[in-house]
Short mmCIF file of C-alpha atoms in Angstrom, two decimals:
data_model
loop_
_atom_site.label_atom_id
_atom_site.label_comp_id
_atom_site.label_asym_id
_atom_site.label_seq_id
_atom_site.Cartn_x
_atom_site.Cartn_y
_atom_site.Cartn_z
CA MET A 1 1.75 27.46 -4.93
CA LYS A 2 -0.13 29.75 -7.25
CA ARG A 3 -1.60 32.60 -5.22
CA LEU A 4 -4.55 34.90 -5.79
CA ALA A 5 -4.09 38.46 -7.00
CA LEU A 6 -6.74 39.86 -4.65
CA LEU A 7 -6.80 42.98 -2.50
CA ALA A 8 -7.64 42.65 1.17
CA SER A 9 -10.23 45.40 0.84
CA THR A 10 -12.06 43.33 -1.79
CA PHE A 11 -12.04 40.34 0.53
CA CYS A 12 -13.41 42.39 3.45
CA LEU A 13 -16.23 43.63 1.22
CA GLY A 14 -16.89 40.03 0.25
CA LEU A 15 -17.33 39.11 3.90
CA LEU A 16 -20.13 41.64 4.21
CA ILE A 17 -21.85 40.63 0.99
CA ALA A 18 -21.62 36.93 1.86
CA GLY A 19 -23.35 37.39 5.20
CA THR A 20 -26.88 36.79 3.90
CA ALA A 21 -25.93 33.75 1.83
CA ALA A 22 -23.95 32.29 4.71
CA ALA A 23 -26.92 32.70 7.03
CA GLN A 24 -29.13 30.83 4.57
CA SER A 25 -26.62 28.04 3.96
CA PRO A 26 -24.28 27.43 6.95
CA ALA A 27 -20.64 27.03 6.00
CA THR A 28 -19.13 23.58 6.37
CA VAL A 29 -16.29 23.55 8.90
CA PRO A 30 -13.72 20.85 8.01
CA ASN A 31 -12.43 18.55 10.75
CA PHE A 32 -8.80 17.43 10.45
CA TRP A 33 -8.58 15.81 13.90
CA ASP A 34 -9.26 12.25 15.00
CA GLY A 35 -11.28 12.38 18.21
CA LYS A 36 -9.81 9.05 19.32
CA ILE A 37 -6.28 10.47 19.45
CA ARG A 38 -5.62 12.66 22.48
CA LEU A 39 -2.44 14.63 23.04
CA ASP A 40 -1.07 15.44 26.48
CA ARG A 41 -0.43 19.05 27.32
CA PRO A 42 3.32 19.70 27.12
CA GLU A 43 5.25 20.85 30.16
CA PRO A 44 5.17 24.67 30.18
CA GLY A 45 8.93 25.12 30.39
CA PRO A 46 10.48 28.59 30.65
CA PRO A 47 8.66 31.59 29.14
CA ARG A 48 9.39 32.00 25.47
CA VAL A 49 8.83 34.42 22.63
CA VAL A 50 7.69 32.72 19.40
CA ARG A 51 8.14 34.55 16.11
CA PHE A 52 5.64 33.68 13.37
CA LEU A 53 6.36 34.43 9.72
CA THR A 54 3.68 34.89 7.06
CA ASP A 55 2.96 37.08 4.03
CA ASP A 56 0.30 39.73 3.58
CA ASP A 57 -1.47 39.13 0.25
CA TYR A 58 -3.32 35.82 0.33
CA PRO A 59 -6.81 36.41 1.73
CA PRO A 60 -8.53 34.89 3.55
CA LEU A 61 -5.59 32.99 5.10
CA HIS A 62 -3.12 35.85 5.58
CA PHE A 63 -3.41 39.43 4.42
CA ALA A 64 -3.09 43.06 5.47
CA ALA A 65 -6.36 44.60 6.62
CA PRO A 66 -7.25 48.12 5.41
CA ASP A 67 -5.56 49.55 8.52
CA GLY A 68 -2.37 47.65 7.69
CA ALA A 69 -2.68 45.08 10.48
CA LEU A 70 -1.87 41.47 9.64
CA THR A 71 -4.85 39.14 9.89
CA GLY A 72 -6.41 36.11 8.21
CA PHE A 73 -7.30 32.58 9.19
CA SER A 74 -3.70 31.33 9.50
CA VAL A 75 -2.61 34.47 11.37
CA GLU A 76 -5.46 34.42 13.88
CA LEU A 77 -5.08 30.68 14.38
CA ALA A 78 -1.39 31.28 15.17
CA ARG A 79 -2.37 33.93 17.70
CA ALA A 80 -4.89 31.54 19.26
CA VAL A 81 -2.13 28.90 19.58
CA CYS A 82 0.02 31.47 21.37
CA GLU A 83 -2.77 32.39 23.76
CA ARG A 84 -3.49 28.75 24.52
CA MET A 85 0.18 28.02 25.26
CA LEU A 86 0.73 31.31 27.16
CA TRP A 87 3.47 32.35 24.75
CA THR A 88 4.47 35.86 23.83
CA CYS A 89 4.28 35.96 20.03
CA THR A 90 5.02 38.24 17.13
CA VAL A 91 3.75 37.92 13.56
CA GLN A 92 5.89 39.36 10.79
CA ALA A 93 5.14 39.58 7.07
CA ARG A 94 7.76 38.68 4.49
CA ARG A 95 7.60 38.09 0.77
CA PHE A 96 6.08 34.68 0.11
CA ASP A 97 9.03 33.38 -1.91
CA THR A 98 11.44 34.19 0.95
CA LEU A 99 9.52 32.53 3.78
CA LEU A 100 11.17 29.09 3.77
CA ASP A 101 14.68 30.50 3.67
CA SER A 102 13.81 33.02 6.40
CA LEU A 103 12.62 30.19 8.63
CA ALA A 104 15.67 28.04 7.85
CA GLU A 105 18.03 30.94 8.62
CA GLY A 106 16.44 31.64 12.00
CA ARG A 107 14.66 34.90 11.18
CA GLY A 108 11.52 33.38 12.68
CA ASP A 109 10.42 30.29 14.57
CA VAL A 110 7.17 29.20 12.89
CA LEU A 111 5.86 29.61 9.37
CA ALA A 112 2.13 30.46 9.34
CA ALA A 113 1.37 30.75 5.64
CA ALA A 114 -0.72 28.78 3.17
CA MET A 115 2.20 26.82 1.78
CA ALA A 116 1.23 23.30 0.79
CA VAL A 117 3.27 20.63 2.56
CA THR A 118 5.37 18.55 0.17
CA PRO A 119 7.94 15.78 0.64
CA GLN A 120 10.64 18.36 -0.07
CA ILE A 121 9.33 20.66 2.66
CA ARG A 122 9.06 17.76 5.14
CA ALA A 123 12.69 16.91 4.44
CA ARG A 124 13.76 20.42 5.54
CA PHE A 125 11.25 21.28 8.27
CA SER A 126 8.94 19.82 10.90
CA ALA A 127 5.25 20.15 10.08
CA SER A 128 2.40 20.36 12.55
CA HIS A 129 -0.86 18.50 12.13
CA LEU A 130 -2.72 19.75 9.05
CA TYR A 131 -5.04 22.63 9.86
CA PHE A 132 -6.30 23.42 6.34
CA ARG A 133 -6.61 22.00 2.85
CA SER A 134 -7.73 23.69 -0.34
CA PRO A 135 -10.14 21.32 -2.07
CA ALA A 136 -11.10 21.35 -5.72
CA ARG A 137 -14.73 22.25 -6.44
CA PHE A 138 -17.25 22.56 -9.25
CA VAL A 139 -19.15 25.82 -9.59
CA THR A 140 -22.21 26.35 -11.77
CA THR A 141 -25.18 28.72 -11.96
CA ARG A 142 -27.27 28.70 -8.78
CA GLY A 143 -30.33 27.17 -10.47
CA SER A 144 -28.26 24.24 -11.77
CA ALA A 145 -26.38 23.41 -8.56
CA GLN A 146 -26.82 19.97 -7.00
CA PRO A 147 -25.72 18.55 -3.63
CA GLU A 148 -24.00 15.65 -5.41
CA LEU A 149 -22.48 15.13 -8.83
CA ASP A 150 -21.57 11.83 -10.41
CA SER A 151 -19.97 10.79 -13.67
CA ARG A 152 -23.35 10.36 -15.38
CA GLU A 153 -24.33 13.94 -14.67
CA LEU A 154 -21.00 15.25 -15.95
CA GLN A 155 -21.00 13.11 -19.09
CA GLY A 156 -20.35 15.41 -22.04
CA LYS A 157 -20.69 18.58 -19.94
CA ARG A 158 -18.62 21.61 -20.89
CA ILE A 159 -16.25 22.41 -18.03
CA ALA A 160 -13.90 25.41 -17.88
CA VAL A 161 -10.58 24.82 -16.14
CA ILE A 162 -7.37 26.84 -15.90
CA SER A 163 -4.89 25.67 -18.52
CA GLY A 164 -1.84 23.89 -17.11
CA SER A 165 -3.29 23.55 -13.61
CA ALA A 166 -3.54 20.49 -11.40
CA HIS A 167 -7.30 20.76 -11.89
CA GLN A 168 -6.87 20.34 -15.64
CA ALA A 169 -4.67 17.28 -15.06
CA PHE A 170 -7.30 15.83 -12.72
CA LEU A 171 -10.06 16.23 -15.31
CA GLU A 172 -7.91 14.76 -18.07
CA ARG A 173 -7.09 11.67 -16.04
CA LEU A 174 -10.26 11.00 -14.08
CA MET A 175 -13.04 12.67 -16.09
CA PRO A 176 -12.12 12.18 -19.74
CA PHE A 177 -15.83 11.95 -20.58
CA ALA A 178 -16.28 15.69 -19.91
CA GLN A 179 -15.64 18.41 -22.49
CA ARG A 180 -12.78 20.51 -21.14
CA ARG A 181 -12.56 24.17 -22.06
CA GLU A 182 -9.15 25.53 -21.11
CA ALA A 183 -9.07 29.09 -19.79
CA PRO A 184 -6.04 31.33 -19.11
CA SER A 185 -7.35 32.41 -15.69
CA LEU A 186 -10.13 31.87 -13.19
CA THR A 187 -11.67 35.18 -14.24
CA ALA A 188 -11.88 33.94 -17.82
CA ALA A 189 -13.35 30.61 -16.69
CA ILE A 190 -16.04 32.36 -14.64
CA ALA A 191 -16.82 34.64 -17.60
CA ALA A 192 -17.32 31.57 -19.79
CA LEU A 193 -19.76 30.17 -17.23
CA ARG A 194 -21.72 33.42 -17.00
CA SER A 195 -21.97 33.64 -20.80
CA GLY A 196 -23.24 30.07 -21.13
CA GLU A 197 -20.18 28.92 -23.06
CA VAL A 198 -19.61 26.28 -20.37
CA GLU A 199 -21.83 24.63 -17.77
CA TYR A 200 -19.29 24.29 -14.96
CA VAL A 201 -16.01 25.71 -13.70
CA PHE A 202 -13.62 23.33 -11.93
CA GLY A 203 -10.90 24.86 -9.84
CA ASP A 204 -9.39 25.78 -6.48
CA GLY A 205 -12.02 25.82 -3.75
CA VAL A 206 -10.60 28.85 -1.93
CA ALA A 207 -10.47 30.97 -5.07
CA LEU A 208 -13.98 29.89 -6.02
CA ALA A 209 -15.31 30.55 -2.50
CA LEU A 210 -13.98 34.11 -2.75
CA THR A 211 -15.74 34.46 -6.10
CA LEU A 212 -19.03 33.31 -4.55
CA ALA A 213 -18.52 35.78 -1.70
CA GLY A 214 -17.93 38.63 -4.15
CA ARG A 215 -20.26 41.32 -5.40
CA ASN A 216 -21.86 39.23 -8.17
CA GLY A 217 -21.24 35.80 -6.70
CA GLY A 218 -24.81 35.20 -5.56
CA GLU A 219 -25.87 33.94 -8.99
CA LEU A 220 -23.32 31.10 -8.78
CA ALA A 221 -23.02 28.13 -6.41
CA PHE A 222 -20.89 25.10 -5.63
CA SER A 223 -22.20 21.87 -7.10
CA GLY A 224 -21.24 18.49 -5.68
CA GLY A 225 -18.77 17.98 -2.88
CA PRO A 226 -15.07 18.75 -2.44
CA PHE A 227 -12.25 16.81 -4.10
CA LEU A 228 -9.20 16.24 -1.88
CA GLU A 229 -6.95 13.90 -3.85
CA SER A 230 -3.50 14.73 -2.48
CA ARG A 231 -1.76 13.56 -5.66
CA TYR A 232 -3.30 16.51 -7.49
CA PHE A 233 -4.25 19.04 -4.82
CA GLY A 234 -1.56 18.56 -2.18
CA GLU A 235 -1.42 17.25 1.38
CA GLY A 236 -2.65 20.45 2.98
CA VAL A 237 -1.32 23.31 5.11
CA SER A 238 0.55 23.04 8.42
CA PHE A 239 2.59 25.28 10.67
CA LEU A 240 6.27 24.70 9.91
CA THR A 241 9.26 24.85 12.27
CA ARG A 242 12.92 23.98 12.04
CA LYS A 243 13.76 20.42 12.96
CA ASP A 244 15.98 21.53 15.85
CA ASP A 245 12.98 22.45 18.06
CA PRO A 246 10.78 19.33 18.44
CA THR A 247 9.12 20.62 21.63
CA LEU A 248 7.73 23.57 19.69
CA ILE A 249 5.93 21.45 17.09
CA ARG A 250 4.52 19.15 19.80
CA ALA A 251 3.13 22.16 21.65
CA ILE A 252 1.55 23.52 18.47
CA ASP A 253 -0.09 20.14 17.78
CA TYR A 254 -1.54 20.07 21.29
CA ALA A 255 -2.82 23.65 20.94
CA LEU A 256 -4.43 22.96 17.56
CA GLN A 257 -6.32 19.95 18.87
CA SER A 258 -7.41 21.94 21.90
CA LEU A 259 -8.63 24.80 19.70
CA TRP A 260 -10.68 22.34 17.67
CA ASP A 261 -12.14 20.74 20.80
CA ASP A 262 -13.36 24.01 22.35
CA GLY A 263 -14.79 25.49 19.14
CA THR A 264 -12.17 28.20 18.64
CA TYR A 265 -11.09 26.72 15.30
CA ALA A 266 -14.68 26.68 14.03
CA ARG A 267 -15.29 30.28 15.11
CA LEU A 268 -12.17 31.48 13.30
CA TYR A 269 -13.00 29.42 10.24
CA LEU A 270 -16.51 30.86 9.96
CA ARG A 271 -15.12 34.36 10.45
CA PHE A 272 -12.83 34.08 7.44
CA PHE A 273 -14.80 31.61 5.29
CA PRO A 274 -18.45 32.73 5.30
CA VAL A 275 -18.64 30.81 2.02
CA SER A 276 -16.75 27.63 2.80
CA PRO A 277 -14.59 25.95 0.15
CA PHE A 278 -15.75 22.62 1.65
#
């Protein structure tokens, strides 16, 4: 998973700047739960300490705050799960590329990081119900943004996309009628949009939401709705556990549904995504 090279302090500043825009246009809170499916609360069992593993440089899902404390949407959702289940929990940061091995080797009990679930990961670990997905989005100048986009409106439009990305592959396969402009980075793609070289940027919704929440993001806006094709953009993000503890994943699933039902999920989501990627 390609991660963002962003400082937590920049993200925190973005939260403040995004406040006015968020108040004018309420963020969309995604719902990953089927209201017709109800899970029974697991038996409490003996008291337990649950060790969560994450990393500290992927805002807004998990990052180190200016005071050094771990926070972020995934981290605070993990803490809410612990509170709901009356567990004693710890959250420890490790380097992102070591997380799966650390979990497999028993250095923690649950992985709470924005690692997209894949068939390979499912073969090694148990995955909770999805609690987040990173959609693909179009961004344009605020005056050109539309609630919906269709193929006619994108016909012949110049669209910047990161070279070699899943978003480029998606455009090539499903929107060949658009004029792709490959960029080496999201920063370069946004610069092309600001200069008028292109009319849209197509890319990762989380990265683009952070751009819109940034210091000069108010002149840009999402256009059209989110794209969630799993073939290109992944299944989504879950809490991961080892397969030898099935009661743990069942308890997490119950807690997640409960947190959605009582509004805790939405409150945490709006706290960390004042500009929603959805």
